[in-house]
N, C-alpha and C. Protein backbone atom coordinates (compact mmCIF):
# COMPACT_ATOMS: atom_id res chain seq x y z
N UNK A 1 -2.55 -18.46 13.22
CA UNK A 1 -1.39 -18.46 11.96
C UNK A 1 -0.01 -19.13 12.48
N UNK A 2 0.05 -20.30 12.08
CA UNK A 2 1.27 -20.65 12.41
C UNK A 2 2.48 -19.87 11.21
N UNK A 3 3.78 -19.56 11.21
CA UNK A 3 4.83 -19.17 11.07
C UNK A 3 4.34 -17.88 10.17
N UNK A 4 3.71 -16.87 10.93
CA UNK A 4 3.19 -15.57 10.89
C UNK A 4 4.42 -14.58 9.98
N UNK A 5 3.74 -13.81 9.32
CA UNK A 5 4.61 -13.09 8.50
C UNK A 5 4.19 -11.71 8.57
N UNK A 6 5.01 -10.69 8.88
CA UNK A 6 4.15 -8.73 9.14
C UNK A 6 4.00 -8.20 7.81
N UNK A 7 3.18 -7.44 7.61
CA UNK A 7 3.47 -6.44 6.48
C UNK A 7 3.10 -5.33 7.99
N UNK A 8 4.17 -3.99 7.26
CA UNK A 8 3.66 -2.65 8.24
C UNK A 8 3.02 -2.02 7.67
N UNK A 9 2.51 -0.69 8.22
CA UNK A 9 1.83 -0.04 7.32
C UNK A 9 2.42 1.11 6.28
N UNK A 10 2.48 1.10 5.35
CA UNK A 10 3.28 2.31 4.31
C UNK A 10 3.22 3.63 4.30
N UNK A 11 2.04 4.20 5.31
CA UNK A 11 1.42 5.50 5.74
C UNK A 11 1.40 5.34 7.00
N UNK A 12 1.48 6.61 7.73
CA UNK A 12 0.66 7.07 9.08
C UNK A 12 -0.45 6.94 8.61
N UNK A 13 -1.56 6.78 9.55
CA UNK A 13 -2.85 7.01 9.64
C UNK A 13 -3.55 5.76 10.01
N UNK A 14 -4.83 5.72 9.63
CA UNK A 14 -6.09 4.79 9.91
C UNK A 14 -5.73 3.76 8.97
N UNK A 15 -5.76 2.15 9.64
CA UNK A 15 -5.73 1.13 9.02
C UNK A 15 -7.18 0.73 9.11
N UNK A 16 -7.48 0.09 7.95
CA UNK A 16 -9.10 -0.42 8.24
C UNK A 16 -9.50 -1.39 6.79
N UNK A 17 -10.15 -1.71 6.17
CA UNK A 17 -10.61 -2.94 5.16
C UNK A 17 -10.67 -2.09 3.94
N UNK A 18 -10.15 -3.24 2.72
CA UNK A 18 -10.48 -2.64 1.56
C UNK A 18 -11.68 -2.38 1.31
N UNK A 19 -12.44 -2.55 1.88
CA UNK A 19 -14.12 -2.65 1.93
C UNK A 19 -14.34 -1.09 1.85
N UNK A 20 -13.76 -0.56 2.36
CA UNK A 20 -14.21 1.02 2.88
C UNK A 20 -13.54 1.88 1.39
N UNK A 21 -12.67 1.52 0.69
CA UNK A 21 -12.42 2.04 -0.34
C UNK A 21 -13.56 2.29 -1.38
N UNK A 22 -13.54 3.62 -1.81
CA UNK A 22 -15.01 4.05 -2.33
C UNK A 22 -14.24 3.56 -3.82
N UNK A 23 -14.15 2.65 -4.39
CA UNK A 23 -13.84 2.19 -5.72
C UNK A 23 -13.64 0.62 -5.72
N UNK A 24 -14.64 -0.03 -6.51
CA UNK A 24 -14.99 -1.36 -6.90
C UNK A 24 -13.82 -2.19 -7.21
N UNK A 25 -12.71 -1.98 -7.53
CA UNK A 25 -11.36 -2.39 -7.92
C UNK A 25 -11.30 -3.07 -6.69
N UNK A 26 -10.71 -2.09 -5.47
CA UNK A 26 -10.18 -2.10 -4.49
C UNK A 26 -11.25 -2.85 -3.50
N UNK A 27 -12.40 -2.32 -3.18
CA UNK A 27 -13.47 -2.69 -2.47
C UNK A 27 -14.21 -4.49 -2.83
N UNK A 28 -14.18 -4.80 -3.89
CA UNK A 28 -14.24 -5.72 -4.37
C UNK A 28 -13.07 -7.06 -4.73
N UNK A 29 -12.07 -6.51 -4.21
CA UNK A 29 -10.91 -7.55 -4.26
C UNK A 29 -10.41 -7.83 -5.51
N UNK A 30 -10.66 -7.00 -6.64
CA UNK A 30 -10.26 -7.63 -8.02
C UNK A 30 -8.97 -7.94 -8.21
N UNK A 31 -7.69 -6.79 -7.84
CA UNK A 31 -6.78 -6.68 -7.87
C UNK A 31 -6.18 -7.39 -7.11
N UNK A 32 -6.66 -8.16 -5.60
CA UNK A 32 -6.12 -8.64 -4.46
C UNK A 32 -6.56 -8.30 -3.34
N UNK A 33 -6.55 -8.85 -2.44
CA UNK A 33 -6.85 -8.25 -0.82
C UNK A 33 -5.58 -7.62 0.21
N UNK A 34 -6.34 -7.32 1.17
CA UNK A 34 -4.97 -6.43 1.86
C UNK A 34 -5.91 -5.61 2.61
N UNK A 35 -5.32 -4.03 2.84
CA UNK A 35 -5.52 -2.92 3.71
C UNK A 35 -5.95 -1.94 3.03
N UNK A 36 -6.93 -0.91 4.04
CA UNK A 36 -7.04 0.61 3.37
C UNK A 36 -6.16 0.84 4.70
N UNK A 37 -5.66 2.58 3.92
CA UNK A 37 -5.08 3.33 5.27
C UNK A 37 -5.48 4.46 4.73
N UNK A 38 -5.91 5.11 5.52
CA UNK A 38 -6.51 6.60 5.26
C UNK A 38 -5.51 7.60 5.78
N UNK A 39 -4.95 7.97 5.10
CA UNK A 39 -3.05 8.59 5.18
C UNK A 39 -3.54 10.15 6.09
N UNK A 40 -2.47 10.17 7.21
CA UNK A 40 -2.45 11.48 7.60
C UNK A 40 -1.11 12.35 7.53
N UNK A 41 -0.26 11.24 6.70
CA UNK A 41 0.88 12.51 6.39
C UNK A 41 1.62 11.54 5.19
N UNK A 42 2.61 12.76 4.22
CA UNK A 42 2.82 12.65 2.91
C UNK A 42 4.07 11.20 3.05
N UNK A 43 4.62 10.70 3.69
CA UNK A 43 5.77 10.08 3.26
C UNK A 43 4.92 8.42 3.13
N UNK A 44 5.21 7.77 2.05
CA UNK A 44 5.08 6.47 1.93
C UNK A 44 6.43 5.56 2.30
N UNK A 45 6.30 4.45 3.07
CA UNK A 45 7.21 3.56 3.18
C UNK A 45 7.57 2.24 2.95
N UNK A 46 8.35 1.66 2.30
CA UNK A 46 7.99 -0.11 1.94
C UNK A 46 7.61 -1.09 3.09
N UNK A 47 6.65 -1.56 2.87
CA UNK A 47 5.76 -2.34 4.18
C UNK A 47 6.66 -3.40 4.69
N UNK A 48 7.67 -3.95 3.53
CA UNK A 48 8.13 -5.36 3.94
C UNK A 48 9.97 -4.91 3.56
N UNK A 49 10.77 -6.21 3.50
CA UNK A 49 11.93 -5.90 3.22
C UNK A 49 11.49 -6.89 1.86
N UNK A 50 12.04 -5.96 1.02
CA UNK A 50 11.84 -6.57 -0.85
C UNK A 50 12.48 -5.99 -1.90
N UNK A 51 11.67 -6.15 -3.18
CA UNK A 51 12.51 -5.18 -4.37
C UNK A 51 11.25 -4.79 -4.97
N UNK A 52 11.72 -3.51 -5.62
CA UNK A 52 10.51 -2.80 -6.29
C UNK A 52 10.48 -3.28 -7.45
N UNK A 53 9.30 -3.95 -8.04
CA UNK A 53 9.00 -4.69 -9.41
C UNK A 53 8.35 -3.81 -10.40
N UNK A 54 8.16 -2.40 -9.86
CA UNK A 54 7.26 -1.67 -10.97
C UNK A 54 6.85 -0.32 -10.01
N UNK A 55 6.93 0.66 -10.78
CA UNK A 55 6.45 1.81 -10.03
C UNK A 55 5.50 2.67 -11.38
N UNK A 56 4.01 3.27 -10.87
CA UNK A 56 3.85 3.78 -11.74
C UNK A 56 4.21 5.26 -12.40
N UNK A 57 4.30 5.35 -13.85
CA UNK A 57 4.69 6.56 -14.47
C UNK A 57 4.17 7.54 -13.12
N UNK A 58 3.17 7.87 -13.19
CA UNK A 58 2.84 8.82 -12.29
C UNK A 58 2.92 9.39 -10.76
N UNK A 59 3.81 8.02 -10.08
CA UNK A 59 4.46 7.85 -9.04
C UNK A 59 3.34 7.61 -7.86
N UNK A 60 1.75 7.16 -8.20
CA UNK A 60 0.71 7.07 -7.33
C UNK A 60 0.67 5.62 -6.82
N UNK A 61 1.85 4.56 -7.97
CA UNK A 61 1.19 3.10 -7.08
C UNK A 61 2.93 2.77 -7.15
N UNK A 62 2.91 1.54 -6.60
CA UNK A 62 4.08 0.82 -6.31
C UNK A 62 4.29 -0.86 -6.18
N UNK A 63 4.99 -0.98 -6.69
CA UNK A 63 4.75 -2.70 -6.89
C UNK A 63 6.00 -3.36 -6.03
N UNK A 64 5.93 -3.82 -5.16
CA UNK A 64 6.69 -4.90 -4.25
C UNK A 64 6.83 -6.01 -4.50
N UNK A 65 7.96 -6.96 -4.35
CA UNK A 65 8.26 -8.75 -4.08
C UNK A 65 8.38 -8.33 -3.19
N UNK A 66 8.57 -8.82 -2.10
CA UNK A 66 8.74 -9.32 -0.73
C UNK A 66 9.91 -10.61 -0.71
N UNK A 67 10.73 -10.23 0.10
CA UNK A 67 11.69 -11.61 -0.03
C UNK A 67 11.41 -13.19 0.27
N UNK A 68 10.04 -12.86 1.15
CA UNK A 68 9.46 -14.28 0.84
C UNK A 68 8.53 -14.37 -0.37
N UNK A 69 8.57 -13.52 -1.27
CA UNK A 69 7.45 -13.90 -2.74
C UNK A 69 6.44 -13.23 -2.48
N UNK A 70 5.75 -12.24 -1.63
CA UNK A 70 4.34 -11.81 -1.80
C UNK A 70 4.49 -10.63 -2.81
N UNK A 71 4.00 -10.52 -3.37
CA UNK A 71 3.89 -9.07 -4.63
C UNK A 71 2.67 -8.59 -3.82
N UNK A 72 3.08 -7.43 -3.86
CA UNK A 72 2.37 -6.00 -2.79
C UNK A 72 1.89 -4.73 -3.96
N UNK A 73 0.85 -4.38 -3.91
CA UNK A 73 0.37 -2.87 -4.92
C UNK A 73 -0.11 -1.90 -3.48
N UNK A 74 1.07 -1.20 -3.85
CA UNK A 74 0.57 0.23 -2.91
C UNK A 74 -0.35 1.45 -3.96
N UNK A 75 -1.33 1.81 -3.40
CA UNK A 75 -1.53 2.75 -4.60
C UNK A 75 -2.55 3.47 -3.99
N UNK A 76 -2.06 4.66 -4.17
CA UNK A 76 -2.30 6.14 -2.93
C UNK A 76 -3.12 6.54 -3.74
N UNK A 77 -4.68 6.68 -3.05
CA UNK A 77 -5.67 7.44 -3.40
C UNK A 77 -6.34 7.10 -4.35
N UNK A 78 -8.03 6.96 -5.08
CA UNK A 78 -8.58 6.71 -5.88
C UNK A 78 -8.80 7.62 -6.85
N UNK A 79 -8.88 6.89 -8.08
CA UNK A 79 -8.42 7.87 -9.25
C UNK A 79 -7.49 8.77 -9.35
N UNK A 80 -6.14 8.70 -8.86
CA UNK A 80 -5.40 9.58 -8.70
C UNK A 80 -4.42 9.68 -9.85
N UNK A 81 -4.67 8.67 -10.49
CA UNK A 81 -3.79 8.72 -11.62
C UNK A 81 -4.37 10.15 -13.09
N UNK A 82 -5.27 10.18 -12.48
CA UNK A 82 -5.81 11.32 -13.08
C UNK A 82 -5.29 12.59 -13.08
N UNK A 83 -4.55 12.54 -11.90
CA UNK A 83 -3.41 14.12 -11.57
C UNK A 83 -2.18 14.10 -12.19
N UNK A 84 -1.60 13.05 -12.95
CA UNK A 84 -0.71 12.79 -14.09
C UNK A 84 0.47 13.15 -13.28
N UNK A 85 0.48 12.77 -12.31
CA UNK A 85 1.80 12.81 -11.66
C UNK A 85 1.94 13.86 -10.54
N UNK A 86 0.99 14.62 -10.72
CA UNK A 86 1.15 16.07 -9.84
C UNK A 86 1.13 15.47 -8.17
N UNK A 87 1.78 16.05 -7.21
CA UNK A 87 1.55 15.92 -6.19
C UNK A 87 2.25 14.63 -5.58
N UNK A 88 3.28 13.73 -6.63
CA UNK A 88 3.37 12.35 -5.92
C UNK A 88 5.07 12.59 -6.17
N UNK A 89 6.15 11.91 -5.90
CA UNK A 89 7.56 11.97 -5.90
C UNK A 89 7.82 10.10 -5.81
N UNK A 90 8.41 10.17 -6.68
CA UNK A 90 8.91 8.60 -6.16
C UNK A 90 10.33 8.51 -5.81
N UNK A 91 10.96 7.94 -4.82
CA UNK A 91 12.30 8.22 -4.32
C UNK A 91 12.97 6.44 -4.51
N UNK A 92 12.47 5.87 -4.91
CA UNK A 92 13.12 4.50 -5.36
C UNK A 92 12.74 4.54 -7.40
N UNK A 93 13.86 3.25 -7.39
CA UNK A 93 13.59 2.77 -9.19
C UNK A 93 13.69 1.42 -9.12
N UNK A 94 12.92 1.09 -10.52
CA UNK A 94 12.60 -0.38 -10.51
C UNK A 94 13.86 -1.01 -10.26
N UNK A 95 13.36 -2.15 -9.47
CA UNK A 95 14.90 -3.28 -9.33
C UNK A 95 15.62 -3.14 -8.14
N UNK A 96 15.44 -2.02 -6.91
CA UNK A 96 16.09 -1.79 -5.87
C UNK A 96 14.98 -2.38 -4.77
N UNK A 97 16.39 -2.52 -4.06
CA UNK A 97 15.94 -3.39 -3.10
C UNK A 97 15.84 -2.06 -1.52
N UNK A 98 14.82 -2.80 -1.17
CA UNK A 98 13.95 -1.52 0.11
C UNK A 98 14.15 -2.37 1.64
N UNK A 99 14.20 -1.76 2.25
CA UNK A 99 13.73 -2.63 3.61
C UNK A 99 12.15 -2.03 4.42
N UNK A 100 11.57 -2.78 5.54
CA UNK A 100 10.48 -2.09 5.72
C UNK A 100 10.81 -1.03 6.33
N UNK A 101 10.23 0.02 6.16
CA UNK A 101 10.13 1.12 6.83
C UNK A 101 10.97 2.20 5.91
N UNK A 102 11.49 1.85 4.72
CA UNK A 102 12.51 2.67 3.85
C UNK A 102 11.61 3.65 3.24
N UNK A 103 11.37 5.00 3.27
CA UNK A 103 10.77 5.75 2.04
C UNK A 103 11.04 5.38 0.60
N UNK A 104 9.90 5.18 0.51
CA UNK A 104 9.79 4.88 -1.61
C UNK A 104 9.09 6.10 -1.86
N UNK A 105 8.28 7.08 -1.68
CA UNK A 105 7.84 8.15 -1.93
C UNK A 105 6.92 8.87 -1.31
N UNK A 106 6.71 10.01 -1.74
CA UNK A 106 5.64 11.30 -1.00
C UNK A 106 4.73 11.23 -2.30
N UNK A 107 3.18 11.39 -1.04
CA UNK A 107 1.74 11.62 -1.89
C UNK A 107 1.40 12.92 -1.41
N UNK A 108 0.89 14.06 -1.87
CA UNK A 108 0.70 15.57 -1.10
C UNK A 108 -0.97 15.09 -0.78
N UNK A 109 -0.81 14.83 0.38
CA UNK A 109 -2.08 14.10 0.59
C UNK A 109 -3.24 15.63 0.88
N UNK A 110 -3.14 16.59 1.18
CA UNK A 110 -3.87 17.65 1.08
C UNK A 110 -4.33 18.10 -0.14
N UNK A 111 -3.03 18.03 -1.01
CA UNK A 111 -3.44 18.80 -2.84
C UNK A 111 -4.23 17.55 -3.12
N UNK A 112 -4.31 16.12 -3.13
CA UNK A 112 -5.12 15.03 -3.42
C UNK A 112 -6.67 15.62 -2.97
N UNK A 113 -6.69 16.01 -1.83
CA UNK A 113 -7.95 15.95 -1.24
C UNK A 113 -8.80 17.08 -1.90
N UNK A 114 -7.93 18.50 -2.15
CA UNK A 114 -8.26 19.74 -2.52
C UNK A 114 -8.87 19.64 -4.00
N UNK A 115 -8.25 18.13 -4.55
CA UNK A 115 -8.78 18.36 -6.10
C UNK A 115 -9.92 17.32 -6.09
N UNK A 116 -10.46 17.08 -5.01
CA UNK A 116 -11.47 16.44 -4.78
C UNK A 116 -11.84 14.57 -4.89
N UNK A 117 -10.09 14.07 -4.89
CA UNK A 117 -9.91 12.34 -4.84
C UNK A 117 -9.76 11.84 -3.02
N UNK A 118 -10.90 11.16 -2.67
CA UNK A 118 -10.38 9.88 -1.63
C UNK A 118 -8.90 9.65 -1.88
N UNK A 119 -8.66 9.93 -0.43
CA UNK A 119 -7.08 9.79 -0.10
C UNK A 119 -6.69 8.11 0.47
N UNK A 120 -7.93 7.21 0.34
CA UNK A 120 -7.48 5.97 0.47
C UNK A 120 -6.13 5.19 -0.19
N UNK A 121 -5.32 4.70 0.79
CA UNK A 121 -4.46 4.22 -0.01
C UNK A 121 -4.60 2.66 0.03
N UNK A 122 -4.68 1.81 -0.91
CA UNK A 122 -4.68 0.45 -1.05
C UNK A 122 -3.40 0.21 -0.67
N UNK A 123 -3.22 -1.20 -0.11
CA UNK A 123 -1.79 -2.11 0.32
C UNK A 123 -2.29 -3.49 0.04
N UNK A 124 -2.65 -3.91 -1.37
CA UNK A 124 -2.88 -5.16 -1.80
C UNK A 124 -2.13 -6.36 -1.74
N UNK A 125 -1.89 -7.53 -1.68
CA UNK A 125 -1.88 -8.77 -1.80
C UNK A 125 -2.37 -8.90 -3.11
N UNK A 126 -1.00 -9.27 -4.41
CA UNK A 126 -1.55 -9.44 -5.91
C UNK A 126 -1.56 -10.69 -6.07
N UNK A 127 -1.03 -11.67 -5.23
CA UNK A 127 -0.37 -12.69 -5.59
C UNK A 127 -0.88 -13.62 -4.42
N UNK A 128 -2.59 -13.49 -4.30
CA UNK A 128 -3.19 -13.95 -3.28
C UNK A 128 -3.08 -15.72 -3.29
N UNK A 129 -2.77 -16.15 -4.50
CA UNK A 129 -1.92 -18.19 -4.31
C UNK A 129 -1.50 -18.69 -3.27
N UNK A 130 -0.53 -17.42 -3.41
CA UNK A 130 0.10 -18.15 -2.15
C UNK A 130 0.25 -17.75 -0.48
N UNK A 131 -1.25 -17.21 -0.41
CA UNK A 131 -1.61 -16.94 0.95
C UNK A 131 -2.09 -17.98 1.87
N UNK A 132 -2.07 -18.38 3.24
CA UNK A 132 -2.91 -19.47 3.35
C UNK A 132 -3.91 -18.84 4.35
N UNK A 133 -3.39 -17.31 4.76
CA UNK A 133 -4.40 -16.93 5.75
C UNK A 133 -3.59 -15.71 6.15
N UNK A 134 -4.82 -14.54 6.05
CA UNK A 134 -4.30 -12.95 6.46
C UNK A 134 -5.29 -12.59 7.26
N UNK A 135 -4.92 -11.45 8.02
CA UNK A 135 -5.46 -10.78 9.49
C UNK A 135 -5.26 -9.38 9.21
N UNK A 136 -6.08 -8.35 9.23
CA UNK A 136 -6.00 -6.75 9.14
C UNK A 136 -6.15 -6.65 10.32
N UNK A 137 -4.98 -5.55 10.90
CA UNK A 137 -4.93 -4.93 11.75
C UNK A 137 -4.98 -3.44 11.92
N UNK A 138 -6.66 -3.66 12.36
CA UNK A 138 -7.40 -2.01 12.08
C UNK A 138 -6.48 -1.31 13.12
N UNK A 139 -7.07 -0.17 13.05
CA UNK A 139 -6.65 0.93 14.09
C UNK A 139 -5.32 2.34 13.61
N UNK A 140 -5.40 2.85 14.35
CA UNK A 140 -3.95 3.99 13.66
C UNK A 140 -2.34 3.26 14.04
N UNK A 141 -2.00 3.49 13.07
CA UNK A 141 -0.64 2.93 12.47
C UNK A 141 0.51 3.82 12.11
N UNK A 142 1.69 3.54 12.69
CA UNK A 142 2.87 4.98 12.37
C UNK A 142 3.25 4.07 11.11
N UNK A 143 3.68 4.68 10.11
CA UNK A 143 4.75 4.16 9.09
C UNK A 143 5.50 3.27 9.30
N UNK A 144 5.58 1.70 8.71
CA UNK A 144 7.22 1.28 8.87
C UNK A 144 6.99 0.74 10.51
N UNK A 145 6.50 0.91 11.37
CA UNK A 145 6.41 0.86 12.54
C UNK A 145 5.06 -0.37 13.16
N UNK A 146 4.18 -0.01 12.80
CA UNK A 146 2.94 -0.40 13.25
C UNK A 146 2.75 -1.52 12.04
N UNK A 147 2.13 -2.82 12.45
CA UNK A 147 1.72 -3.94 11.42
C UNK A 147 0.15 -4.03 11.22
N UNK A 148 0.10 -3.48 9.66
CA UNK A 148 -1.54 -3.77 9.49
C UNK A 148 -1.67 -5.00 9.02
N UNK A 149 -1.05 -5.82 8.62
CA UNK A 149 -1.47 -6.86 8.07
C UNK A 149 -0.85 -8.12 8.50
N UNK A 150 -0.86 -9.30 9.07
CA UNK A 150 0.22 -10.18 9.32
C UNK A 150 -0.44 -11.81 8.39
N UNK A 151 0.13 -12.22 8.09
CA UNK A 151 -0.05 -13.60 6.42
C UNK A 151 0.66 -14.96 7.22
N UNK A 152 0.54 -16.12 6.34
CA UNK A 152 1.23 -16.79 6.48
C UNK A 152 0.57 -17.33 4.93
N UNK A 153 2.04 -18.28 4.94
CA UNK A 153 1.82 -18.38 3.58
C UNK A 153 1.82 -19.92 3.44
N UNK A 154 1.68 -20.71 1.83
CA UNK A 154 1.11 -21.95 1.84
C UNK A 154 2.46 -22.46 1.93
């Protein structure tokens, strides 16, 4: 990939493909393509330098537009909207500029598990039309420090 860009893992945990997410909206790439993280910690960080463009009212999902125009959805857990915000804290606001590795929120991963929800975090590129090529970097990742996805723009 020429002119490769990098997207860091938004959480500590195991990076894998979206195919492992037990929800067809993510596994069938309906909202976009990217990676899944099986988180081992509660902190969520920005994977890129960019701007927060949307935050779910319940704090379980964030949308970020990277400085190079890629739109990224970070969705923590499967069906976690049903928790109605319990266990989630947003540390940012819409319109805020963020840097890769900067904390944007927390999710009580143990509480999510205890309530019977899968903890898979989806990190999806929602405007795939701008992407020429992308590669998933699977394995253990450290939030904000390990590349989870590399891509090149059209």
